[in-house]
Amino acid sequence: MVGRDDISISVIKRLPRYYRFLQSLKENGIVRISSKELASRMGLTASQIRHDFNCFGGFGQQGYGYNVPELHGKIGEILCVEKEIKTILIGAGNLGKAVTNKMFSKKSGFKLIGIFDKNEALCGNMIRGIPVRNINYLENFCIDNSPICAVTCIPSTDMGEITDLLVKIGIKCFWNFSTFDIAMAHPDVLVEDVHLTDSLLTLGYLANTSNTESED
Ligand code: NAI
């Protein structure tokens, strides 16, 4: 087993996919699986899977394979899904609502405790049982509740000011949907950028450079 700090980011980025696959196997009542079978279902190689799991001590047993519920639980532990990092969301528009409804309904390691918007008309609305508060209350709310993480669903034009305030009042990690470069402005905080457009542009490139494009 390598030290947790030495595990490569590419291994860490594969863990959620293992977790998701194992969740589905578990839901389908599968209790035991070989690394070969898991690899073939996931489009990986068995040695890749063994290498990834060995970074955390290895979970299989020679001749048995993996116990699915146990492995699912262990990967969940590594991903800290049972933790509830206090999280706030800024921007209760279309994206903010969708993220609140879809992303905070299952265990993720994060607990949404507050939603903020500058549009008075949205304040007081409830999203998944959480009231939308006026952004003017952000600072006091953070002092009282000490959130650690912020989800940013506002236009990048407003992000500089909001990010400075959030960092000042103790936010340590950002799930950033805006195009604003938080990491550049605040190199000491953790940032995970999510850009659906990047994914679509990548697909566009691949679609246009492979043989799937229809000739006109
Ligand atoms: P929207 O207009 O429906 O919602 C934006 C909300 O942010 C509004 O309710 C507005 O009042 C609020 N807001 C703006 N400035 C604020 C501030 N300083 N403090 C508090 N609230 C503020 O827009 P939508 O569709 O929800 O998109 C939000 C942002 O996310 C846009 O900038 C858009 O480009 C981006 N986006 C990113 C995606 C991604 O994949 N990363 C996908 C879709 C949108």
PDB file of C-alpha atoms and ligand atoms in Angstrom:
ATOM      1  CA  MET A   1       0.000   0.000   0.000  1.00  0.00           C
ATOM      2  CA  VAL A   2       1.284   3.481  -0.847  1.00  0.00           C
ATOM      3  CA  GLY A   3       0.778   6.469   1.458  1.00  0.00           C
ATOM      4  CA  ARG A   4      -2.534   8.253   0.798  1.00  0.00           C
ATOM      5  CA  ASP A   5      -0.653  11.413  -0.209  1.00  0.00           C
ATOM      6  CA  ASP A   6       1.234   9.452  -2.888  1.00  0.00           C
ATOM      7  CA  ILE A   7      -1.833   8.043  -4.636  1.00  0.00           C
ATOM      8  CA  SER A   8      -2.100   9.492  -8.109  1.00  0.00           C
ATOM      9  CA  ILE A   9      -5.040  11.702  -8.979  1.00  0.00           C
ATOM     10  CA  SER A  10      -5.928   9.391 -11.871  1.00  0.00           C
ATOM     11  CA  VAL A  11      -6.443   6.489  -9.424  1.00  0.00           C
ATOM     12  CA  ILE A  12      -8.541   8.735  -7.172  1.00  0.00           C
ATOM     13  CA  LYS A  13     -10.619   9.885 -10.139  1.00  0.00           C
ATOM     14  CA  ARG A  14     -11.415   6.236 -10.982  1.00  0.00           C
ATOM     15  CA  LEU A  15     -12.782   5.490  -7.497  1.00  0.00           C
ATOM     16  CA  PRO A  16     -16.225   7.080  -8.018  1.00  0.00           C
ATOM     17  CA  ARG A  17     -16.713   4.899 -11.085  1.00  0.00           C
ATOM     18  CA  TYR A  18     -15.813   1.749  -9.111  1.00  0.00           C
ATOM     19  CA  TYR A  19     -18.176   2.911  -6.386  1.00  0.00           C
ATOM     20  CA  ARG A  20     -21.022   3.445  -8.876  1.00  0.00           C
ATOM     21  CA  PHE A  21     -20.488   0.059 -10.553  1.00  0.00           C
ATOM     22  CA  LEU A  22     -20.335  -1.764  -7.234  1.00  0.00           C
ATOM     23  CA  GLN A  23     -23.480   0.038  -6.068  1.00  0.00           C
ATOM     24  CA  SER A  24     -25.303  -1.255  -9.114  1.00  0.00           C
ATOM     25  CA  LEU A  25     -23.930  -4.808  -8.648  1.00  0.00           C
ATOM     26  CA  LYS A  26     -25.011  -4.669  -4.999  1.00  0.00           C
ATOM     27  CA  GLU A  27     -28.495  -3.488  -5.954  1.00  0.00           C
ATOM     28  CA  ASN A  28     -28.709  -6.435  -8.352  1.00  0.00           C
ATOM     29  CA  GLY A  29     -27.912  -8.867  -5.550  1.00  0.00           C
ATOM     30  CA  ILE A  30     -24.402  -9.786  -6.751  1.00  0.00           C
ATOM     31  CA  VAL A  31     -22.300 -10.694  -3.727  1.00  0.00           C
ATOM     32  CA  ARG A  32     -19.064 -11.911  -5.256  1.00  0.00           C
ATOM     33  CA  ILE A  33     -17.103 -10.928  -8.358  1.00  0.00           C
ATOM     34  CA  SER A  34     -13.658 -11.754  -9.751  1.00  0.00           C
ATOM     35  CA  SER A  35     -11.324  -8.966 -10.824  1.00  0.00           C
ATOM     36  CA  LYS A  36     -11.548 -10.378 -14.365  1.00  0.00           C
ATOM     37  CA  GLU A  37     -15.345 -10.135 -14.397  1.00  0.00           C
ATOM     38  CA  LEU A  38     -15.340  -6.660 -12.830  1.00  0.00           C
ATOM     39  CA  ALA A  39     -12.732  -5.564 -15.354  1.00  0.00           C
ATOM     40  CA  SER A  40     -14.722  -6.874 -18.289  1.00  0.00           C
ATOM     41  CA  ARG A  41     -17.919  -5.138 -17.080  1.00  0.00           C
ATOM     42  CA  MET A  42     -16.034  -1.870 -16.624  1.00  0.00           C
ATOM     43  CA  GLY A  43     -13.924  -2.004 -19.785  1.00  0.00           C
ATOM     44  CA  LEU A  44     -10.678  -2.138 -17.782  1.00  0.00           C
ATOM     45  CA  THR A  45      -8.045  -4.813 -17.292  1.00  0.00           C
ATOM     46  CA  ALA A  46      -7.886  -7.017 -14.207  1.00  0.00           C
ATOM     47  CA  SER A  47      -4.334  -5.847 -13.539  1.00  0.00           C
ATOM     48  CA  GLN A  48      -5.454  -2.212 -13.662  1.00  0.00           C
ATOM     49  CA  ILE A  49      -8.133  -2.957 -11.053  1.00  0.00           C
ATOM     50  CA  ARG A  50      -5.707  -4.866  -8.829  1.00  0.00           C
ATOM     51  CA  HIS A  51      -3.180  -2.032  -9.148  1.00  0.00           C
ATOM     52  CA  ASP A  52      -5.794   0.575  -8.192  1.00  0.00           C
ATOM     53  CA  PHE A  53      -7.061  -1.395  -5.188  1.00  0.00           C
ATOM     54  CA  ASN A  54      -3.506  -2.240  -4.068  1.00  0.00           C
ATOM     55  CA  CYS A  55      -2.939   1.492  -3.553  1.00  0.00           C
ATOM     56  CA  PHE A  56      -5.363   1.128  -0.651  1.00  0.00           C
ATOM     57  CA  GLY A  57      -4.108  -2.200   0.607  1.00  0.00           C
ATOM     58  CA  GLY A  58      -5.897  -4.505  -1.865  1.00  0.00           C
ATOM     59  CA  PHE A  59      -9.359  -5.829  -1.087  1.00  0.00           C
ATOM     60  CA  GLY A  60      -9.651  -9.179  -2.858  1.00  0.00           C
ATOM     61  CA  GLN A  61      -8.864 -12.686  -1.691  1.00  0.00           C
ATOM     62  CA  GLN A  62      -6.862 -15.095  -3.830  1.00  0.00           C
ATOM     63  CA  GLY A  63      -9.286 -17.590  -5.360  1.00  0.00           C
ATOM     64  CA  TYR A  64     -12.405 -15.764  -4.135  1.00  0.00           C
ATOM     65  CA  GLY A  65     -12.348 -12.407  -5.877  1.00  0.00           C
ATOM     66  CA  TYR A  66     -14.148  -9.483  -4.293  1.00  0.00           C
ATOM     67  CA  ASN A  67     -17.047  -9.408  -1.881  1.00  0.00           C
ATOM     68  CA  VAL A  68     -19.229  -6.769  -3.569  1.00  0.00           C
ATOM     69  CA  PRO A  69     -20.998  -5.199  -0.531  1.00  0.00           C
ATOM     70  CA  GLU A  70     -17.723  -5.167   1.408  1.00  0.00           C
ATOM     71  CA  LEU A  71     -15.749  -3.591  -1.453  1.00  0.00           C
ATOM     72  CA  HIS A  72     -18.520  -1.055  -2.064  1.00  0.00           C
ATOM     73  CA  GLY A  73     -18.388  -0.142   1.638  1.00  0.00           C
ATOM     74  CA  LYS A  74     -14.595   0.157   1.638  1.00  0.00           C
ATOM     75  CA  ILE A  75     -14.499   2.379  -1.441  1.00  0.00           C
ATOM     76  CA  GLY A  76     -17.295   4.452   0.108  1.00  0.00           C
ATOM     77  CA  GLU A  77     -15.121   4.840   3.218  1.00  0.00           C
ATOM     78  CA  ILE A  78     -12.150   5.948   1.102  1.00  0.00           C
ATOM     79  CA  LEU A  79     -14.388   8.474  -0.665  1.00  0.00           C
ATOM     80  CA  CYS A  80     -15.724   9.565   2.754  1.00  0.00           C
ATOM     81  CA  VAL A  81     -19.333   9.339   1.539  1.00  0.00           C
ATOM     82  CA  GLU A  82     -20.616   9.000   5.098  1.00  0.00           C
ATOM     83  CA  LYS A  83     -19.121  12.338   6.065  1.00  0.00           C
ATOM     84  CA  GLU A  84     -21.250  15.437   5.852  1.00  0.00           C
ATOM     85  CA  ILE A  85     -19.024  18.339   4.915  1.00  0.00           C
ATOM     86  CA  LYS A  86     -21.132  21.435   5.490  1.00  0.00           C
ATOM     87  CA  THR A  87     -21.835  23.005   2.111  1.00  0.00           C
ATOM     88  CA  ILE A  88     -23.561  26.114   0.794  1.00  0.00           C
ATOM     89  CA  LEU A  89     -24.743  26.869  -2.728  1.00  0.00           C
ATOM     90  CA  ILE A  90     -24.632  30.281  -4.365  1.00  0.00           C
ATOM     91  CA  GLY A  91     -27.112  30.974  -7.170  1.00  0.00           C
ATOM     92  CA  ALA A  92     -30.587  29.443  -7.003  1.00  0.00           C
ATOM     93  CA  GLY A  93     -31.264  29.712 -10.742  1.00  0.00           C
ATOM     94  CA  ASN A  94     -31.811  26.857 -13.199  1.00  0.00           C
ATOM     95  CA  LEU A  95     -28.467  25.204 -12.540  1.00  0.00           C
ATOM     96  CA  GLY A  96     -28.458  25.788  -8.774  1.00  0.00           C
ATOM     97  CA  LYS A  97     -31.918  24.219  -8.487  1.00  0.00           C
ATOM     98  CA  ALA A  98     -30.951  21.216 -10.618  1.00  0.00           C
ATOM     99  CA  VAL A  99     -27.732  20.660  -8.666  1.00  0.00           C
ATOM    100  CA  THR A 100     -29.586  20.904  -5.356  1.00  0.00           C
ATOM    101  CA  ASN A 101     -32.297  18.509  -6.441  1.00  0.00           C
ATOM    102  CA  LYS A 102     -30.112  15.943  -8.158  1.00  0.00           C
ATOM    103  CA  MET A 103     -26.754  16.029  -6.410  1.00  0.00           C
ATOM    104  CA  PHE A 104     -27.618  16.306  -2.750  1.00  0.00           C
ATOM    105  CA  SER A 105     -30.257  13.582  -2.661  1.00  0.00           C
ATOM    106  CA  LYS A 106     -27.788  10.700  -2.145  1.00  0.00           C
ATOM    107  CA  LYS A 107     -24.771  10.184   0.074  1.00  0.00           C
ATOM    108  CA  SER A 108     -21.884  12.149  -1.371  1.00  0.00           C
ATOM    109  CA  GLY A 109     -19.873  13.200   1.672  1.00  0.00           C
ATOM    110  CA  PHE A 110     -21.393  16.697   1.526  1.00  0.00           C
ATOM    111  CA  LYS A 111     -24.423  18.148   3.274  1.00  0.00           C
ATOM    112  CA  LEU A 112     -26.129  21.186   1.799  1.00  0.00           C
ATOM    113  CA  ILE A 113     -27.053  23.535   4.639  1.00  0.00           C
ATOM    114  CA  GLY A 114     -27.715  26.858   2.896  1.00  0.00           C
ATOM    115  CA  ILE A 115     -28.684  28.352  -0.475  1.00  0.00           C
ATOM    116  CA  PHE A 116     -28.126  32.009  -1.387  1.00  0.00           C
ATOM    117  CA  ASP A 117     -29.179  34.273  -4.222  1.00  0.00           C
ATOM    118  CA  LYS A 118     -29.189  37.998  -4.877  1.00  0.00           C
ATOM    119  CA  ASN A 119     -32.605  37.963  -6.540  1.00  0.00           C
ATOM    120  CA  GLU A 120     -35.149  39.045  -3.901  1.00  0.00           C
ATOM    121  CA  ALA A 121     -37.908  37.276  -5.815  1.00  0.00           C
ATOM    122  CA  LEU A 122     -36.263  33.881  -5.175  1.00  0.00           C
ATOM    123  CA  CYS A 123     -35.583  34.445  -1.490  1.00  0.00           C
ATOM    124  CA  GLY A 124     -37.859  32.417   0.759  1.00  0.00           C
ATOM    125  CA  ASN A 125     -38.407  29.722  -1.911  1.00  0.00           C
ATOM    126  CA  MET A 126     -37.694  26.218  -0.640  1.00  0.00           C
ATOM    127  CA  ILE A 127     -35.467  23.802  -2.592  1.00  0.00           C
ATOM    128  CA  ARG A 128     -35.298  20.316  -1.068  1.00  0.00           C
ATOM    129  CA  GLY A 129     -36.446  21.773   2.227  1.00  0.00           C
ATOM    130  CA  ILE A 130     -33.779  24.488   2.303  1.00  0.00           C
ATOM    131  CA  PRO A 131     -34.853  28.150   2.102  1.00  0.00           C
ATOM    132  CA  VAL A 132     -33.176  30.407  -0.445  1.00  0.00           C
ATOM    133  CA  ARG A 133     -31.628  33.240   1.572  1.00  0.00           C
ATOM    134  CA  ASN A 134     -30.626  36.688   0.419  1.00  0.00           C
ATOM    135  CA  ILE A 135     -26.908  36.840  -0.362  1.00  0.00           C
ATOM    136  CA  ASN A 136     -26.670  39.698   2.141  1.00  0.00           C
ATOM    137  CA  TYR A 137     -27.028  37.084   4.914  1.00  0.00           C
ATOM    138  CA  LEU A 138     -24.137  34.992   3.604  1.00  0.00           C
ATOM    139  CA  GLU A 139     -21.481  36.290   5.965  1.00  0.00           C
ATOM    140  CA  ASN A 140     -23.568  35.972   9.146  1.00  0.00           C
ATOM    141  CA  PHE A 141     -24.797  32.526   8.106  1.00  0.00           C
ATOM    142  CA  CYS A 142     -21.218  31.341   7.600  1.00  0.00           C
ATOM    143  CA  ILE A 143     -20.104  32.765  10.948  1.00  0.00           C
ATOM    144  CA  ASP A 144     -22.968  30.913  12.679  1.00  0.00           C
ATOM    145  CA  ASN A 145     -22.782  27.621  10.736  1.00  0.00           C
ATOM    146  CA  SER A 146     -19.151  27.282   9.594  1.00  0.00           C
ATOM    147  CA  PRO A 147     -19.614  25.712   6.144  1.00  0.00           C
ATOM    148  CA  ILE A 148     -16.422  24.388   4.531  1.00  0.00           C
ATOM    149  CA  CYS A 149     -17.520  23.943   0.919  1.00  0.00           C
ATOM    150  CA  ALA A 150     -19.317  26.205  -1.596  1.00  0.00           C
ATOM    151  CA  VAL A 151     -21.061  25.246  -4.824  1.00  0.00           C
ATOM    152  CA  THR A 152     -20.953  28.197  -7.207  1.00  0.00           C
ATOM    153  CA  CYS A 153     -23.746  28.467  -9.784  1.00  0.00           C
ATOM    154  CA  ILE A 154     -23.591  32.166 -10.662  1.00  0.00           C
ATOM    155  CA  PRO A 155     -22.205  34.015 -13.697  1.00  0.00           C
ATOM    156  CA  SER A 156     -18.423  34.441 -13.681  1.00  0.00           C
ATOM    157  CA  THR A 157     -18.828  38.245 -13.688  1.00  0.00           C
ATOM    158  CA  ASP A 158     -20.006  38.065 -10.058  1.00  0.00           C
ATOM    159  CA  MET A 159     -17.582  35.353  -8.976  1.00  0.00           C
ATOM    160  CA  GLY A 160     -14.508  37.440  -8.076  1.00  0.00           C
ATOM    161  CA  GLU A 161     -16.227  39.368  -5.310  1.00  0.00           C
ATOM    162  CA  ILE A 162     -18.205  36.380  -4.004  1.00  0.00           C
ATOM    163  CA  THR A 163     -15.151  34.097  -4.006  1.00  0.00           C
ATOM    164  CA  ASP A 164     -13.044  36.633  -2.075  1.00  0.00           C
ATOM    165  CA  LEU A 165     -15.809  36.863   0.536  1.00  0.00           C
ATOM    166  CA  LEU A 166     -16.268  33.084   0.738  1.00  0.00           C
ATOM    167  CA  VAL A 167     -12.537  32.481   1.223  1.00  0.00           C
ATOM    168  CA  LYS A 168     -12.373  35.247   3.807  1.00  0.00           C
ATOM    169  CA  ILE A 169     -15.180  33.654   5.826  1.00  0.00           C
ATOM    170  CA  GLY A 170     -13.669  30.184   5.859  1.00  0.00           C
ATOM    171  CA  ILE A 171     -14.676  28.290   2.710  1.00  0.00           C
ATOM    172  CA  LYS A 172     -11.895  25.806   1.939  1.00  0.00           C
ATOM    173  CA  CYS A 173     -13.238  23.969  -1.096  1.00  0.00           C
ATOM    174  CA  PHE A 174     -15.311  24.886  -4.131  1.00  0.00           C
ATOM    175  CA  TRP A 175     -17.425  22.870  -6.519  1.00  0.00           C
ATOM    176  CA  ASN A 176     -17.282  25.462  -9.270  1.00  0.00           C
ATOM    177  CA  PHE A 177     -19.763  25.545 -12.153  1.00  0.00           C
ATOM    178  CA  SER A 178     -18.840  29.062 -13.254  1.00  0.00           C
ATOM    179  CA  THR A 179     -16.068  29.792 -15.735  1.00  0.00           C
ATOM    180  CA  PHE A 180     -14.251  31.960 -13.181  1.00  0.00           C
ATOM    181  CA  ASP A 181     -10.755  30.634 -12.365  1.00  0.00           C
ATOM    182  CA  ILE A 182     -10.954  30.271  -8.563  1.00  0.00           C
ATOM    183  CA  ALA A 183      -7.673  28.339  -8.335  1.00  0.00           C
ATOM    184  CA  MET A 184      -5.812  31.197  -9.998  1.00  0.00           C
ATOM    185  CA  ALA A 185      -7.285  33.798  -7.622  1.00  0.00           C
ATOM    186  CA  HIS A 186      -6.967  31.599  -4.508  1.00  0.00           C
ATOM    187  CA  PRO A 187      -4.265  28.947  -4.922  1.00  0.00           C
ATOM    188  CA  ASP A 188      -4.699  27.734  -1.328  1.00  0.00           C
ATOM    189  CA  VAL A 189      -8.254  26.440  -1.685  1.00  0.00           C
ATOM    190  CA  LEU A 190      -9.396  23.166  -3.257  1.00  0.00           C
ATOM    191  CA  VAL A 191     -11.339  23.593  -6.477  1.00  0.00           C
ATOM    192  CA  GLU A 192     -13.164  21.043  -8.593  1.00  0.00           C
ATOM    193  CA  ASP A 193     -14.352  22.728 -11.790  1.00  0.00           C
ATOM    194  CA  VAL A 194     -17.332  21.281 -13.641  1.00  0.00           C
ATOM    195  CA  HIS A 195     -17.765  22.413 -17.227  1.00  0.00           C
ATOM    196  CA  LEU A 196     -20.338  20.496 -19.229  1.00  0.00           C
ATOM    197  CA  THR A 197     -19.454  22.562 -22.286  1.00  0.00           C
ATOM    198  CA  ASP A 198     -15.857  21.285 -22.204  1.00  0.00           C
ATOM    199  CA  SER A 199     -17.205  17.759 -22.308  1.00  0.00           C
ATOM    200  CA  LEU A 200     -19.488  18.604 -25.228  1.00  0.00           C
ATOM    201  CA  LEU A 201     -16.674  20.340 -27.140  1.00  0.00           C
ATOM    202  CA  THR A 202     -14.482  17.270 -26.622  1.00  0.00           C
ATOM    203  CA  LEU A 203     -17.250  15.101 -28.023  1.00  0.00           C
ATOM    204  CA  GLY A 204     -17.649  17.549 -30.899  1.00  0.00           C
ATOM    205  CA  TYR A 205     -13.956  17.291 -31.731  1.00  0.00           C
ATOM    206  CA  LEU A 206     -14.031  13.492 -31.596  1.00  0.00           C
ATOM    207  CA  ALA A 207     -17.261  13.305 -33.607  1.00  0.00           C
ATOM    208  CA  ASN A 208     -15.794  15.570 -36.269  1.00  0.00           C
ATOM    209  CA  THR A 209     -12.453  13.823 -36.538  1.00  0.00           C
ATOM    210  CA  SER A 210     -13.660  10.235 -36.486  1.00  0.00           C
ATOM    211  CA  ASN A 211     -15.513   8.291 -39.169  1.00  0.00           C
ATOM    212  CA  THR A 212     -18.867   8.778 -37.416  1.00  0.00           C
ATOM    213  CA  GLU A 213     -19.334  12.116 -39.201  1.00  0.00           C
ATOM    214  CA  SER A 214     -21.708  11.809 -42.123  1.00  0.00           C
ATOM    215  CA  GLU A 215     -20.329  13.112 -45.398  1.00  0.00           C
ATOM    216  CA  ASP A 216     -22.326  15.790 -47.152  1.00  0.00           C
TER     217      ASP A 216
HETATM  218  P1  NAI B   1     -29.697  31.506 -13.999  1.00  0.00           P
HETATM  219  O1  NAI B   1     -29.732  32.879 -14.537  1.00  0.00           O
HETATM  220  O2  NAI B   1     -30.906  30.641 -14.084  1.00  0.00           O
HETATM  221  O3  NAI B   1     -29.274  31.552 -12.442  1.00  0.00           O
HETATM  222  C1  NAI B   1     -28.230  32.316 -11.938  1.00  0.00           C
HETATM  223  C2  NAI B   1     -28.644  32.751 -10.538  1.00  0.00           C
HETATM  224  O4  NAI B   1     -27.507  33.331  -9.898  1.00  0.00           O
HETATM  225  C3  NAI B   1     -29.764  33.790 -10.551  1.00  0.00           C
HETATM  226  O5  NAI B   1     -30.812  33.358  -9.722  1.00  0.00           O
HETATM  227  C4  NAI B   1     -29.088  35.048 -10.038  1.00  0.00           C
HETATM  228  O6  NAI B   1     -29.966  35.860  -9.296  1.00  0.00           O
HETATM  229  C5  NAI B   1     -27.983  34.454  -9.165  1.00  0.00           C
HETATM  230  N1  NAI B   1     -26.857  35.346  -8.942  1.00  0.00           N
HETATM  231  C6  NAI B   1     -26.163  36.058  -9.855  1.00  0.00           C
HETATM  232  N2  NAI B   1     -25.188  36.768  -9.251  1.00  0.00           N
HETATM  233  C7  NAI B   1     -25.260  36.477  -7.932  1.00  0.00           C
HETATM  234  C8  NAI B   1     -24.557  36.899  -6.786  1.00  0.00           C
HETATM  235  N3  NAI B   1     -23.550  37.773  -6.869  1.00  0.00           N
HETATM  236  N4  NAI B   1     -24.917  36.415  -5.591  1.00  0.00           N
HETATM  237  C9  NAI B   1     -25.930  35.548  -5.482  1.00  0.00           C
HETATM  238  N5  NAI B   1     -26.679  35.114  -6.517  1.00  0.00           N
HETATM  239  C10 NAI B   1     -26.338  35.583  -7.732  1.00  0.00           C
HETATM  240  O7  NAI B   1     -28.449  30.816 -14.672  1.00  0.00           O
HETATM  241  P2  NAI B   1     -28.091  29.256 -14.671  1.00  0.00           P
HETATM  242  O8  NAI B   1     -28.583  28.636 -15.905  1.00  0.00           O
HETATM  243  O9  NAI B   1     -28.480  28.671 -13.371  1.00  0.00           O
HETATM  244  O10 NAI B   1     -26.505  29.316 -14.791  1.00  0.00           O
HETATM  245  C11 NAI B   1     -25.717  29.872 -13.759  1.00  0.00           C
HETATM  246  C12 NAI B   1     -24.281  29.954 -14.200  1.00  0.00           C
HETATM  247  O11 NAI B   1     -23.750  28.661 -14.397  1.00  0.00           O
HETATM  248  C13 NAI B   1     -24.113  30.688 -15.539  1.00  0.00           C
HETATM  249  O12 NAI B   1     -23.023  31.562 -15.451  1.00  0.00           O
HETATM  250  C14 NAI B   1     -23.839  29.606 -16.547  1.00  0.00           C
HETATM  251  O13 NAI B   1     -22.950  29.998 -17.550  1.00  0.00           O
HETATM  252  C15 NAI B   1     -23.180  28.560 -15.687  1.00  0.00           C
HETATM  253  N6  NAI B   1     -23.438  27.201 -16.176  1.00  0.00           N
HETATM  254  C16 NAI B   1     -22.420  26.308 -16.092  1.00  0.00           C
HETATM  255  C17 NAI B   1     -22.591  25.019 -16.492  1.00  0.00           C
HETATM  256  C18 NAI B   1     -21.446  24.077 -16.347  1.00  0.00           C
HETATM  257  O14 NAI B   1     -21.445  23.004 -16.904  1.00  0.00           O
HETATM  258  N7  NAI B   1     -20.443  24.435 -15.599  1.00  0.00           N
HETATM  259  C19 NAI B   1     -23.854  24.537 -17.059  1.00  0.00           C
HETATM  260  C20 NAI B   1     -24.880  25.534 -17.066  1.00  0.00           C
HETATM  261  C21 NAI B   1     -24.661  26.822 -16.649  1.00  0.00           C
END
